[in-house]
């Protein structure tokens, strides 16, 4: 890898978040390059400037994602840490971001972005289910224990925790677990208060 840099997609200086990000990069003297939609079929290794990777002569012709995307190419650990600290200091969060690795350098940019999006969606689904499980666990049995839906909700909770303990869950499975437990939870609560708003 020749020089470290950060490659940015949909994070131009003409956008509020892009301007914030460029200010941090300038402050830390980190070079940046812009990823155009037409470049999304290029290999990550090429964008990062890794020896042995060459430009694909064909332009990307697929649908251009409208999300923000950031690829950190070869940043030394201390520079990477400082960069992320500066972003946190101004509450700037880019959901789709990656560090170039030996594993992902052979990906095209669009493949890497789609992979990160799936991981992000999985994580968000997991957090949603985990939050609901904690809400159900916090229910007071002295308040709800005599209700006819109490046992159904407790059984639903047990099932949700069992499924959550499995490996290789999909976002679809997690969403199914959430909907099922949420339905039981709201049915139980409706005997006392209005259903929880999403």
PDB file of C-alpha atoms in Angstrom:
ATOM      1  CA  UNK A   1       0.000   0.000   0.000  1.00  0.00           C
ATOM      2  CA  UNK A   2       1.542   3.286  -1.086  1.00  0.00           C
ATOM      3  CA  UNK A   3       0.000   5.935   1.134  1.00  0.00           C
ATOM      4  CA  UNK A   4      -2.794   5.910   3.630  1.00  0.00           C
ATOM      5  CA  UNK A   5      -6.008   7.716   2.814  1.00  0.00           C
ATOM      6  CA  UNK A   6      -9.756   7.678   3.313  1.00  0.00           C
ATOM      7  CA  UNK A   7     -12.052   7.029   0.350  1.00  0.00           C
ATOM      8  CA  UNK A   8     -15.484   8.666   0.567  1.00  0.00           C
ATOM      9  CA  UNK A   9     -18.769   7.961  -1.203  1.00  0.00           C
ATOM     10  CA  UNK A  10     -21.653  10.455  -0.965  1.00  0.00           C
ATOM     11  CA  UNK A  11     -19.666  12.482   1.549  1.00  0.00           C
ATOM     12  CA  UNK A  12     -18.683  15.534  -0.464  1.00  0.00           C
ATOM     13  CA  UNK A  13     -17.800  18.840   1.121  1.00  0.00           C
ATOM     14  CA  UNK A  14     -21.070  20.229  -0.243  1.00  0.00           C
ATOM     15  CA  UNK A  15     -23.000  18.171   2.327  1.00  0.00           C
ATOM     16  CA  UNK A  16     -23.206  18.990   6.028  1.00  0.00           C
ATOM     17  CA  UNK A  17     -21.831  15.662   7.209  1.00  0.00           C
ATOM     18  CA  UNK A  18     -19.288  15.522   4.424  1.00  0.00           C
ATOM     19  CA  UNK A  19     -18.060  18.994   5.350  1.00  0.00           C
ATOM     20  CA  UNK A  20     -17.663  17.906   8.973  1.00  0.00           C
ATOM     21  CA  UNK A  21     -15.730  14.839   7.914  1.00  0.00           C
ATOM     22  CA  UNK A  22     -13.436  16.765   5.575  1.00  0.00           C
ATOM     23  CA  UNK A  23     -12.686  19.241   8.358  1.00  0.00           C
ATOM     24  CA  UNK A  24     -11.508  16.365  10.574  1.00  0.00           C
ATOM     25  CA  UNK A  25      -9.445  14.861   7.763  1.00  0.00           C
ATOM     26  CA  UNK A  26      -7.823  18.223   7.064  1.00  0.00           C
ATOM     27  CA  UNK A  27      -7.131  18.766  10.755  1.00  0.00           C
ATOM     28  CA  UNK A  28      -5.340  15.411  10.964  1.00  0.00           C
ATOM     29  CA  UNK A  29      -3.669  15.816   7.533  1.00  0.00           C
ATOM     30  CA  UNK A  30      -5.293  12.618   6.262  1.00  0.00           C
ATOM     31  CA  UNK A  31      -5.601  12.536   2.458  1.00  0.00           C
ATOM     32  CA  UNK A  32      -8.994  11.695   1.012  1.00  0.00           C
ATOM     33  CA  UNK A  33     -10.349  10.636  -2.360  1.00  0.00           C
ATOM     34  CA  UNK A  34     -13.889  10.645  -3.667  1.00  0.00           C
ATOM     35  CA  UNK A  35     -15.561   7.436  -4.818  1.00  0.00           C
ATOM     36  CA  UNK A  36     -17.848   8.148  -7.758  1.00  0.00           C
ATOM     37  CA  UNK A  37     -20.828   5.925  -8.487  1.00  0.00           C
ATOM     38  CA  UNK A  38     -19.135   4.848 -11.728  1.00  0.00           C
ATOM     39  CA  UNK A  39     -16.250   3.424  -9.641  1.00  0.00           C
ATOM     40  CA  UNK A  40     -18.290   1.040  -7.508  1.00  0.00           C
ATOM     41  CA  UNK A  41     -17.158  -1.942  -9.576  1.00  0.00           C
ATOM     42  CA  UNK A  42     -13.478  -1.195  -8.828  1.00  0.00           C
ATOM     43  CA  UNK A  43     -11.573  -3.487  -6.464  1.00  0.00           C
ATOM     44  CA  UNK A  44     -10.998  -2.208  -2.945  1.00  0.00           C
ATOM     45  CA  UNK A  45      -7.321  -2.968  -3.429  1.00  0.00           C
ATOM     46  CA  UNK A  46      -7.162  -0.605  -6.420  1.00  0.00           C
ATOM     47  CA  UNK A  47      -8.899   2.232  -4.566  1.00  0.00           C
ATOM     48  CA  UNK A  48      -6.501   1.707  -1.632  1.00  0.00           C
ATOM     49  CA  UNK A  49      -3.495   1.894  -3.959  1.00  0.00           C
ATOM     50  CA  UNK A  50      -2.253  -1.611  -3.186  1.00  0.00           C
ATOM     51  CA  UNK A  51       0.397  -2.923  -5.536  1.00  0.00           C
ATOM     52  CA  UNK A  52      -0.915  -5.497  -8.010  1.00  0.00           C
ATOM     53  CA  UNK A  53      -4.406  -4.052  -8.315  1.00  0.00           C
ATOM     54  CA  UNK A  54      -5.390  -2.251 -11.479  1.00  0.00           C
ATOM     55  CA  UNK A  55      -8.274  -0.141 -12.667  1.00  0.00           C
ATOM     56  CA  UNK A  56     -11.193  -1.981 -14.231  1.00  0.00           C
ATOM     57  CA  UNK A  57     -11.847  -0.385 -17.611  1.00  0.00           C
ATOM     58  CA  UNK A  58     -15.598  -0.891 -17.304  1.00  0.00           C
ATOM     59  CA  UNK A  59     -17.740   1.589 -15.394  1.00  0.00           C
ATOM     60  CA  UNK A  60     -20.299   0.501 -12.803  1.00  0.00           C
ATOM     61  CA  UNK A  61     -23.693   0.493 -14.513  1.00  0.00           C
ATOM     62  CA  UNK A  62     -25.913  -0.689 -11.633  1.00  0.00           C
ATOM     63  CA  UNK A  63     -28.135   1.333  -9.353  1.00  0.00           C
ATOM     64  CA  UNK A  64     -26.087   3.786  -7.313  1.00  0.00           C
ATOM     65  CA  UNK A  65     -26.802   3.438  -3.559  1.00  0.00           C
ATOM     66  CA  UNK A  66     -27.812   6.712  -1.922  1.00  0.00           C
ATOM     67  CA  UNK A  67     -26.107   5.913   1.391  1.00  0.00           C
ATOM     68  CA  UNK A  68     -22.838   7.261   2.807  1.00  0.00           C
ATOM     69  CA  UNK A  69     -19.809   4.991   2.658  1.00  0.00           C
ATOM     70  CA  UNK A  70     -16.254   5.372   3.921  1.00  0.00           C
ATOM     71  CA  UNK A  71     -13.232   3.134   3.319  1.00  0.00           C
ATOM     72  CA  UNK A  72     -10.149   3.677   5.491  1.00  0.00           C
ATOM     73  CA  UNK A  73      -7.102   2.619   3.514  1.00  0.00           C
ATOM     74  CA  UNK A  74      -3.897   1.765   5.365  1.00  0.00           C
ATOM     75  CA  UNK A  75      -4.267   4.239   8.230  1.00  0.00           C
ATOM     76  CA  UNK A  76      -1.661   3.580  10.946  1.00  0.00           C
ATOM     77  CA  UNK A  77      -3.313   2.482  14.178  1.00  0.00           C
ATOM     78  CA  UNK A  78      -2.598   5.746  16.007  1.00  0.00           C
ATOM     79  CA  UNK A  79      -3.970   7.805  13.107  1.00  0.00           C
ATOM     80  CA  UNK A  80      -7.057   5.597  12.842  1.00  0.00           C
ATOM     81  CA  UNK A  81      -7.719   5.897  16.577  1.00  0.00           C
ATOM     82  CA  UNK A  82      -7.363   9.677  16.484  1.00  0.00           C
ATOM     83  CA  UNK A  83      -9.606   9.931  13.418  1.00  0.00           C
ATOM     84  CA  UNK A  84     -12.389   7.915  15.069  1.00  0.00           C
ATOM     85  CA  UNK A  85     -11.989   9.888  18.314  1.00  0.00           C
ATOM     86  CA  UNK A  86     -12.406  13.167  16.427  1.00  0.00           C
ATOM     87  CA  UNK A  87     -15.555  11.837  14.765  1.00  0.00           C
ATOM     88  CA  UNK A  88     -16.974  10.775  18.128  1.00  0.00           C
ATOM     89  CA  UNK A  89     -16.153  14.175  19.622  1.00  0.00           C
ATOM     90  CA  UNK A  90     -18.537  15.870  17.176  1.00  0.00           C
ATOM     91  CA  UNK A  91     -21.062  12.995  17.230  1.00  0.00           C
ATOM     92  CA  UNK A  92     -20.388  12.205  13.580  1.00  0.00           C
ATOM     93  CA  UNK A  93     -21.288   8.624  12.781  1.00  0.00           C
ATOM     94  CA  UNK A  94     -20.963   6.970   9.389  1.00  0.00           C
ATOM     95  CA  UNK A  95     -22.911   3.726   9.528  1.00  0.00           C
ATOM     96  CA  UNK A  96     -21.259   2.116   6.533  1.00  0.00           C
ATOM     97  CA  UNK A  97     -17.507   2.131   6.891  1.00  0.00           C
ATOM     98  CA  UNK A  98     -14.656  -0.341   6.570  1.00  0.00           C
ATOM     99  CA  UNK A  99     -10.933  -0.723   7.049  1.00  0.00           C
ATOM    100  CA  UNK A 100      -9.113  -2.342   4.129  1.00  0.00           C
ATOM    101  CA  UNK A 101      -7.975  -5.858   5.040  1.00  0.00           C
ATOM    102  CA  UNK A 102      -6.371  -8.804   3.284  1.00  0.00           C
ATOM    103  CA  UNK A 103      -9.830 -10.372   3.207  1.00  0.00           C
ATOM    104  CA  UNK A 104     -11.808  -7.497   1.653  1.00  0.00           C
ATOM    105  CA  UNK A 105      -9.205  -6.025  -0.708  1.00  0.00           C
ATOM    106  CA  UNK A 106     -10.409  -8.377  -3.466  1.00  0.00           C
ATOM    107  CA  UNK A 107     -14.012  -7.211  -3.116  1.00  0.00           C
ATOM    108  CA  UNK A 108     -15.464  -4.649  -5.463  1.00  0.00           C
ATOM    109  CA  UNK A 109     -16.611  -1.510  -3.671  1.00  0.00           C
ATOM    110  CA  UNK A 110     -20.263  -2.393  -4.242  1.00  0.00           C
ATOM    111  CA  UNK A 111     -19.697  -5.884  -2.816  1.00  0.00           C
ATOM    112  CA  UNK A 112     -18.034  -4.432   0.259  1.00  0.00           C
ATOM    113  CA  UNK A 113     -20.808  -1.892   0.737  1.00  0.00           C
ATOM    114  CA  UNK A 114     -23.548  -4.524   0.438  1.00  0.00           C
ATOM    115  CA  UNK A 115     -21.673  -6.767   2.893  1.00  0.00           C
ATOM    116  CA  UNK A 116     -21.385  -3.949   5.426  1.00  0.00           C
ATOM    117  CA  UNK A 117     -25.042  -3.021   4.968  1.00  0.00           C
ATOM    118  CA  UNK A 118     -26.085  -6.612   5.748  1.00  0.00           C
ATOM    119  CA  UNK A 119     -23.904  -6.654   8.862  1.00  0.00           C
ATOM    120  CA  UNK A 120     -25.325  -3.308   9.984  1.00  0.00           C
ATOM    121  CA  UNK A 121     -28.908  -4.447   9.457  1.00  0.00           C
ATOM    122  CA  UNK A 122     -28.186  -7.645  11.389  1.00  0.00           C
ATOM    123  CA  UNK A 123     -26.701  -5.685  14.269  1.00  0.00           C
ATOM    124  CA  UNK A 124     -29.649  -3.268  14.384  1.00  0.00           C
ATOM    125  CA  UNK A 125     -32.106  -6.185  14.342  1.00  0.00           C
ATOM    126  CA  UNK A 126     -30.190  -7.886  17.138  1.00  0.00           C
ATOM    127  CA  UNK A 127     -30.245  -4.722  19.266  1.00  0.00           C
ATOM    128  CA  UNK A 128     -33.992  -4.320  18.696  1.00  0.00           C
ATOM    129  CA  UNK A 129     -34.741  -7.864  19.851  1.00  0.00           C
ATOM    130  CA  UNK A 130     -32.334  -7.598  22.778  1.00  0.00           C
ATOM    131  CA  UNK A 131     -34.020  -4.388  23.953  1.00  0.00           C
ATOM    132  CA  UNK A 132     -37.462  -6.012  23.783  1.00  0.00           C
ATOM    133  CA  UNK A 133     -36.234  -9.069  25.704  1.00  0.00           C
ATOM    134  CA  UNK A 134     -35.003  -6.781  28.486  1.00  0.00           C
ATOM    135  CA  UNK A 135     -38.378  -5.008  28.556  1.00  0.00           C
ATOM    136  CA  UNK A 136     -40.236  -8.308  28.897  1.00  0.00           C
ATOM    137  CA  UNK A 137     -37.827  -9.524  31.577  1.00  0.00           C
ATOM    138  CA  UNK A 138     -38.484  -6.321  33.535  1.00  0.00           C
ATOM    139  CA  UNK A 139     -42.223  -6.982  33.796  1.00  0.00           C
ATOM    140  CA  UNK A 140     -43.359  -7.324  37.387  1.00  0.00           C
ATOM    141  CA  UNK A 141     -44.968 -10.744  37.979  1.00  0.00           C
ATOM    142  CA  UNK A 142     -46.959  -9.253  40.874  1.00  0.00           C
ATOM    143  CA  UNK A 143     -48.633  -6.916  38.380  1.00  0.00           C
ATOM    144  CA  UNK A 144     -48.990  -9.195  35.381  1.00  0.00           C
ATOM    145  CA  UNK A 145     -48.603 -12.717  36.794  1.00  0.00           C
ATOM    146  CA  UNK A 146     -52.315 -13.394  37.119  1.00  0.00           C
ATOM    147  CA  UNK A 147     -53.155 -12.299  33.558  1.00  0.00           C
ATOM    148  CA  UNK A 148     -54.023 -15.013  31.046  1.00  0.00           C
ATOM    149  CA  UNK A 149     -51.369 -13.725  28.610  1.00  0.00           C
ATOM    150  CA  UNK A 150     -48.588 -13.843  31.200  1.00  0.00           C
ATOM    151  CA  UNK A 151     -47.607 -17.453  30.521  1.00  0.00           C
ATOM    152  CA  UNK A 152     -47.773 -16.930  26.759  1.00  0.00           C
ATOM    153  CA  UNK A 153     -45.462 -13.951  27.066  1.00  0.00           C
ATOM    154  CA  UNK A 154     -43.030 -15.861  29.282  1.00  0.00           C
ATOM    155  CA  UNK A 155     -43.016 -18.757  26.819  1.00  0.00           C
ATOM    156  CA  UNK A 156     -42.426 -16.298  23.980  1.00  0.00           C
ATOM    157  CA  UNK A 157     -39.550 -14.808  25.949  1.00  0.00           C
ATOM    158  CA  UNK A 158     -37.990 -18.222  26.471  1.00  0.00           C
ATOM    159  CA  UNK A 159     -38.284 -19.029  22.780  1.00  0.00           C
ATOM    160  CA  UNK A 160     -36.798 -15.669  21.762  1.00  0.00           C
ATOM    161  CA  UNK A 161     -33.785 -16.172  24.040  1.00  0.00           C
ATOM    162  CA  UNK A 162     -33.265 -19.690  22.702  1.00  0.00           C
ATOM    163  CA  UNK A 163     -33.279 -18.474  19.100  1.00  0.00           C
ATOM    164  CA  UNK A 164     -31.008 -15.526  19.957  1.00  0.00           C
ATOM    165  CA  UNK A 165     -28.419 -17.948  21.332  1.00  0.00           C
ATOM    166  CA  UNK A 166     -28.035 -19.663  17.954  1.00  0.00           C
ATOM    167  CA  UNK A 167     -25.234 -18.938  15.512  1.00  0.00           C
ATOM    168  CA  UNK A 168     -25.658 -17.591  11.984  1.00  0.00           C
ATOM    169  CA  UNK A 169     -29.027 -15.936  12.492  1.00  0.00           C
ATOM    170  CA  UNK A 170     -30.419 -13.934   9.586  1.00  0.00           C
ATOM    171  CA  UNK A 171     -32.063 -10.516   9.780  1.00  0.00           C
ATOM    172  CA  UNK A 172     -35.326 -12.159   8.651  1.00  0.00           C
ATOM    173  CA  UNK A 173     -35.208 -14.595  11.582  1.00  0.00           C
ATOM    174  CA  UNK A 174     -34.478 -11.783  14.024  1.00  0.00           C
ATOM    175  CA  UNK A 175     -37.355  -9.699  12.664  1.00  0.00           C
ATOM    176  CA  UNK A 176     -39.674 -12.697  13.032  1.00  0.00           C
ATOM    177  CA  UNK A 177     -38.594 -13.172  16.653  1.00  0.00           C
ATOM    178  CA  UNK A 178     -39.175  -9.478  17.330  1.00  0.00           C
ATOM    179  CA  UNK A 179     -42.652  -9.384  15.794  1.00  0.00           C
ATOM    180  CA  UNK A 180     -43.782 -12.501  17.639  1.00  0.00           C
ATOM    181  CA  UNK A 181     -42.542 -11.366  21.050  1.00  0.00           C
ATOM    182  CA  UNK A 182     -43.706  -7.795  20.505  1.00  0.00           C
ATOM    183  CA  UNK A 183     -47.233  -9.039  19.722  1.00  0.00           C
ATOM    184  CA  UNK A 184     -47.360 -11.054  22.947  1.00  0.00           C
ATOM    185  CA  UNK A 185     -45.831  -8.202  24.940  1.00  0.00           C
ATOM    186  CA  UNK A 186     -48.312  -5.619  23.656  1.00  0.00           C
ATOM    187  CA  UNK A 187     -51.235  -7.994  24.184  1.00  0.00           C
ATOM    188  CA  UNK A 188     -50.213  -8.390  27.809  1.00  0.00           C
ATOM    189  CA  UNK A 189     -49.695  -4.659  28.321  1.00  0.00           C
ATOM    190  CA  UNK A 190     -52.987  -3.802  26.652  1.00  0.00           C
ATOM    191  CA  UNK A 191     -54.755  -5.256  29.686  1.00  0.00           C
ATOM    192  CA  UNK A 192     -53.307  -2.383  31.669  1.00  0.00           C
ATOM    193  CA  UNK A 193     -52.057   0.371  29.347  1.00  0.00           C
ATOM    194  CA  UNK A 194     -51.943   1.201  25.627  1.00  0.00           C
ATOM    195  CA  UNK A 195     -49.526  -0.832  23.510  1.00  0.00           C
ATOM    196  CA  UNK A 196     -45.991   0.456  23.354  1.00  0.00           C
ATOM    197  CA  UNK A 197     -45.336   2.678  20.355  1.00  0.00           C
ATOM    198  CA  UNK A 198     -42.560   1.624  18.004  1.00  0.00           C
TER     199      UNK A 198
END
